Short mmCIF file of C-alpha atoms in Angstrom, two decimals:
data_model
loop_
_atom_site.label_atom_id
_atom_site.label_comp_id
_atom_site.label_asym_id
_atom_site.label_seq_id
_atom_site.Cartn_x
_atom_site.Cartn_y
_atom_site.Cartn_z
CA UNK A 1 93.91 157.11 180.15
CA UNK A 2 89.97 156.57 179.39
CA UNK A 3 87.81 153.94 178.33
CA UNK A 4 86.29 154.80 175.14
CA UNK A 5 84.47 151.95 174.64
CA UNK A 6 84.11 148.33 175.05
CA UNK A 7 83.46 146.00 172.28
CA UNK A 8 81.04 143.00 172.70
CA UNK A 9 82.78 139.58 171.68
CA UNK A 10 82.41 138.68 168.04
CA UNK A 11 81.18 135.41 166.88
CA UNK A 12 83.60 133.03 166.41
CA UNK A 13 86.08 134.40 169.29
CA UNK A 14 85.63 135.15 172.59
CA UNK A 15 87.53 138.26 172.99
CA UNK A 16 86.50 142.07 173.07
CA UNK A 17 87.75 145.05 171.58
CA UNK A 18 88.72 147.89 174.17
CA UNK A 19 89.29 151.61 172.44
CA UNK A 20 90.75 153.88 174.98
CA UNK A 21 90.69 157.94 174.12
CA UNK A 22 94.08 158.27 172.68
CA UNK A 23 92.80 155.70 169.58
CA UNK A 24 94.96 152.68 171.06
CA UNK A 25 92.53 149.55 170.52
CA UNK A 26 93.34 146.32 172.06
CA UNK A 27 91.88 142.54 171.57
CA UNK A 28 91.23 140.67 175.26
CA UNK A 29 89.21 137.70 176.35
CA UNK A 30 85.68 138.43 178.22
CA UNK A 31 86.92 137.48 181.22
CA UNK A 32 90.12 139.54 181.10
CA UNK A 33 87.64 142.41 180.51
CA UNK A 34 85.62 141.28 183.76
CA UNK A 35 88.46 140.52 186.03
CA UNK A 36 90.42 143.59 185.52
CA UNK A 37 86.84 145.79 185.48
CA UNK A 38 86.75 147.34 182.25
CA UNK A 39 83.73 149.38 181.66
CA UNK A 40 83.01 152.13 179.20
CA UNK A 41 84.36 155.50 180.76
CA UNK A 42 86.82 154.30 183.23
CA UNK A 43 90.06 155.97 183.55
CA UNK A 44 93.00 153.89 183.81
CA UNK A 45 96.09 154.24 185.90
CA UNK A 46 99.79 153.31 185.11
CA UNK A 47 99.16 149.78 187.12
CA UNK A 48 95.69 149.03 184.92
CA UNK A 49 97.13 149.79 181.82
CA UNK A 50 100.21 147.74 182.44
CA UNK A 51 97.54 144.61 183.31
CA UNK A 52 95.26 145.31 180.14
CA UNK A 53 98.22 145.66 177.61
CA UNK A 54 100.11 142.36 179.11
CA UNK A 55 96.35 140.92 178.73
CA UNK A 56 95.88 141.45 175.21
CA UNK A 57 99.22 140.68 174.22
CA UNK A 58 98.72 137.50 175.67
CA UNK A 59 95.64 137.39 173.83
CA UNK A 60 97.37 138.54 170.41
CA UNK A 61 100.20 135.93 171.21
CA UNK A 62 97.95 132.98 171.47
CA UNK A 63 96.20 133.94 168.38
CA UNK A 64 99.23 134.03 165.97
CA UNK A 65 100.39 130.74 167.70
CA UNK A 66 97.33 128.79 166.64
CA UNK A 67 97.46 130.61 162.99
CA UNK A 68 100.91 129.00 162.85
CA UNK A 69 99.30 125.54 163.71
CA UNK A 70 97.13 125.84 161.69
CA UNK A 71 98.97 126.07 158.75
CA UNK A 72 101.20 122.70 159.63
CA UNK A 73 102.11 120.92 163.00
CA UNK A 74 105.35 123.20 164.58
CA UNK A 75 108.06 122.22 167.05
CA UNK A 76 108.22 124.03 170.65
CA UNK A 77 111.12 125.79 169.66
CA UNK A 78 109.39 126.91 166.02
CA UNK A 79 106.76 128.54 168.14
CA UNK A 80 109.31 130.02 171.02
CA UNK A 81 111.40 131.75 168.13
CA UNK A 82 108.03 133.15 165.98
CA UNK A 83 107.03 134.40 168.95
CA UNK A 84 110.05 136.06 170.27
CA UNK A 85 110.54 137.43 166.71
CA UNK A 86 107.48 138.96 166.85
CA UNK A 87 108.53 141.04 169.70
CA UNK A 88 106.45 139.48 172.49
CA UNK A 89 107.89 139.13 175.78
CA UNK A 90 109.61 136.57 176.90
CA UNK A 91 107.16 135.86 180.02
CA UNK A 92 103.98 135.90 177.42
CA UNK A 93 105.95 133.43 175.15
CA UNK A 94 106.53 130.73 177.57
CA UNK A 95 102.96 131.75 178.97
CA UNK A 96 101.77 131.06 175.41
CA UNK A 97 104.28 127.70 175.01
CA UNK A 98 102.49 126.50 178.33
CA UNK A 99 98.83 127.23 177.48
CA UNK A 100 99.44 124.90 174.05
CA UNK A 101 100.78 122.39 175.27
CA UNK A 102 98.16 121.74 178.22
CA UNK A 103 95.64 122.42 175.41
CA UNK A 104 97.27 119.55 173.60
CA UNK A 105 98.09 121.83 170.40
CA UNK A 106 101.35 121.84 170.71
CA UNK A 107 103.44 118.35 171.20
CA UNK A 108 107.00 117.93 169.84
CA UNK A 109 106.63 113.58 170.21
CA UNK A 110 103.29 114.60 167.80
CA UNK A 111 105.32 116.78 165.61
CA UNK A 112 108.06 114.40 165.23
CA UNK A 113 106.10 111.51 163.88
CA UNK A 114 104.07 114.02 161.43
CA UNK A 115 107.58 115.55 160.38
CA UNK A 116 108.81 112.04 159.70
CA UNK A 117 105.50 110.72 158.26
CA UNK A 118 105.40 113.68 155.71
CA UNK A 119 108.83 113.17 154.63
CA UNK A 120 108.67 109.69 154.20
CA UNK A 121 105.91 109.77 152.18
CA UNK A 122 106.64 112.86 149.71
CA UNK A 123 109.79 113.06 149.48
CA UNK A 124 112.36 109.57 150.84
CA UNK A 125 114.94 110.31 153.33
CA UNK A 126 117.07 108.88 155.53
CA UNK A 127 117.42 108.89 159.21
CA UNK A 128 120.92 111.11 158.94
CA UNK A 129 118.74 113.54 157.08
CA UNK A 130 115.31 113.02 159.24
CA UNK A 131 117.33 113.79 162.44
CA UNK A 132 119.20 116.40 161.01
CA UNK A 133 115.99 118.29 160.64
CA UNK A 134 114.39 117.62 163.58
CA UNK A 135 117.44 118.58 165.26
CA UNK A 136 116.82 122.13 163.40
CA UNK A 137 113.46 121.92 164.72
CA UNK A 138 114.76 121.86 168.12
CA UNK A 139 113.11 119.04 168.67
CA UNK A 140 114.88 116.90 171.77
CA UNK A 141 117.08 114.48 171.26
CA UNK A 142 115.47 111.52 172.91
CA UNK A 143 111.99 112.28 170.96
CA UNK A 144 114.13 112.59 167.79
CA UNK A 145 115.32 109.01 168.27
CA UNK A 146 112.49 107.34 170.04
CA UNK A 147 110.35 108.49 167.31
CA UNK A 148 113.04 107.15 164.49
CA UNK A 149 113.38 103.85 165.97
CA UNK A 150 109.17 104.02 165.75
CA UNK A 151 109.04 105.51 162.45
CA UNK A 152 111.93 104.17 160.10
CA UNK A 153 113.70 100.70 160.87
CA UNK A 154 116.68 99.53 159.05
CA UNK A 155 114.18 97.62 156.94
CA UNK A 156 112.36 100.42 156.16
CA UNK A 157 115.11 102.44 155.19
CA UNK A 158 116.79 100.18 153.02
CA UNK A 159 113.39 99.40 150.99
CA UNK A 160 113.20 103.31 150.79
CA UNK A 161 116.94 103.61 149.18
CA UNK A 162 115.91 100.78 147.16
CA UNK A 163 112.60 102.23 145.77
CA UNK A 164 114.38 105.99 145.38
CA UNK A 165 117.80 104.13 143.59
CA UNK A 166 115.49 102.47 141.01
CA UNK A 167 113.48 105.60 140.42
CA UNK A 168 116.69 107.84 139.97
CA UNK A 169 118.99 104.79 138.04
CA UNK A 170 117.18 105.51 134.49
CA UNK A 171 118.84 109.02 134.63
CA UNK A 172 122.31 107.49 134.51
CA UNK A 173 121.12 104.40 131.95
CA UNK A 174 123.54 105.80 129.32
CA UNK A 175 127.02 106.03 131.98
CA UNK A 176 129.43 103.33 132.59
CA UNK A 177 127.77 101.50 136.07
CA UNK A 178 130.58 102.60 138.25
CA UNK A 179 129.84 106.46 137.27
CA UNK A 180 126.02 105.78 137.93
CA UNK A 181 127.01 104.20 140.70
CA UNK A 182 128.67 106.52 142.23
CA UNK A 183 126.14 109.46 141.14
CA UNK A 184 123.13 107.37 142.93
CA UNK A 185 125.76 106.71 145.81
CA UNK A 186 125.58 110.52 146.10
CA UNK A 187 122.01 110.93 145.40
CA UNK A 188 121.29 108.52 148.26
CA UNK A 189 123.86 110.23 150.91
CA UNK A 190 122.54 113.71 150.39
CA UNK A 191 119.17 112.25 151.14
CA UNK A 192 120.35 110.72 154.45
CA UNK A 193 121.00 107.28 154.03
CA UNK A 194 122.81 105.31 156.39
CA UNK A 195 126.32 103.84 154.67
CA UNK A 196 124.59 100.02 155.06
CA UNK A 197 121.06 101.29 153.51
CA UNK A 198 123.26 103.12 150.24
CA UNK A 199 124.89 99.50 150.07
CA UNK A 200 121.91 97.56 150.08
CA UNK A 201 120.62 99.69 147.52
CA UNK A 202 123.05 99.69 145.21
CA UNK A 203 123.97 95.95 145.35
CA UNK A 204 119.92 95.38 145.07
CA UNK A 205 120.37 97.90 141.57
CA UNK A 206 123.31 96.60 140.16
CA UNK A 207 124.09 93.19 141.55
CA UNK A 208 125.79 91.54 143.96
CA UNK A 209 129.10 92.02 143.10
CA UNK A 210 129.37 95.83 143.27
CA UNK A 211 132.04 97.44 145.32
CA UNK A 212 132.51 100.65 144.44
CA UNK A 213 131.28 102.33 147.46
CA UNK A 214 132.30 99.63 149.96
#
């Protein structure tokens, strides 16, 4: 297999196009070019080819990762399974996994607290619900509940059932108070409430003397 030709590095990445003679064109970084000796005209042997493809695959690996990031903050485990559904190997995955995270891109503590900030502020959950989906995440257990205990105390919750309670109770204005009672107890659940926070809630609604979910 022949060189073709050899790309110089475009503008805003440092990588070069290699075209060999069958039409096969591949994306590598200068010095993958330089250290495996890629010139215009050079034939390449089983052993060379196998080191240029593994190089640009890297290459092409690393770029979809950071498109990914770049879009929103992802989870190891969101990046490992992209990847690997991609069809890249597993060695240029983890390769991939490792360069990120020694670049700082890619940080599952980091993603954690965004996950849990974003939530929070769009759209009120719990911490059954919040750890539920971190958990999907695959994001490790003991970052999953140092970063709750950081993110969302008991206090925090409970003024968050409170808040979403009052917003939802005008739906239910016109039912008996145990049926609305019972329909915000289930609002409040399915968002993830702890059992004391859906209490606090509804006694902070309704009064007091509620005890229809106790």
């Amino acid at each position: 297999m022949r060189v073709e030709r050899v790309g110089s590095p475009s503008g805003r990445t440092p990588h070069q196009r290699i075209t060999l003679d069958d039409g096969t064109a591949l994306r590598v970084r200068v010095e993958d070019v330089a250290a495996l000796g890629i010139t215009p005209g050079a034939n390449l042997d089983e052993a060379a080819w196998a080191a240029l493809r593994e190089r640009a695959q890297a290459t092409a690996a690393l770029a979809s990762a950071a498109r990914l990031l770049l879009i929103r903050l992802r989870s190891r485990r969101e990046i490992v399974n992209r990847l690997t559904r991609k069809g890249y190997p597993a060695g240029i995955v983890s390769a991939t996994v490792i360069r990120l995270e020694s670049d700082g891109l890619l940080d599952d503590v980091r993603f954690a607290k965004a996950w849990i900030a974003g939530r929070l502020a769009v759209r009120p959950s719990g911490a059954v619900r919040l750890r539920r989906e971190l958990q999907q995440k695959g994001v490790p257990r003991d970052i999953i509940e140092e970063t709750l205990r950081a993110g969302l105390s008991e206090a925090d919750e409970r003024a968050q059932a409170v808040a979403l309670a009052q917003a939802r109770l005008r739906r239910y204005r016109r039912e008996p108070r145990d049926v609305a009672a019972r329909r915000l107890a289930g609002v409040l659940q399915r968002r993830g409430f702890s059992s004391n926070a859906i209490v606090s809630a509804l006694r902070e609604v309704f009064g007091r003397s509620l005890s229809v979910v106790e």
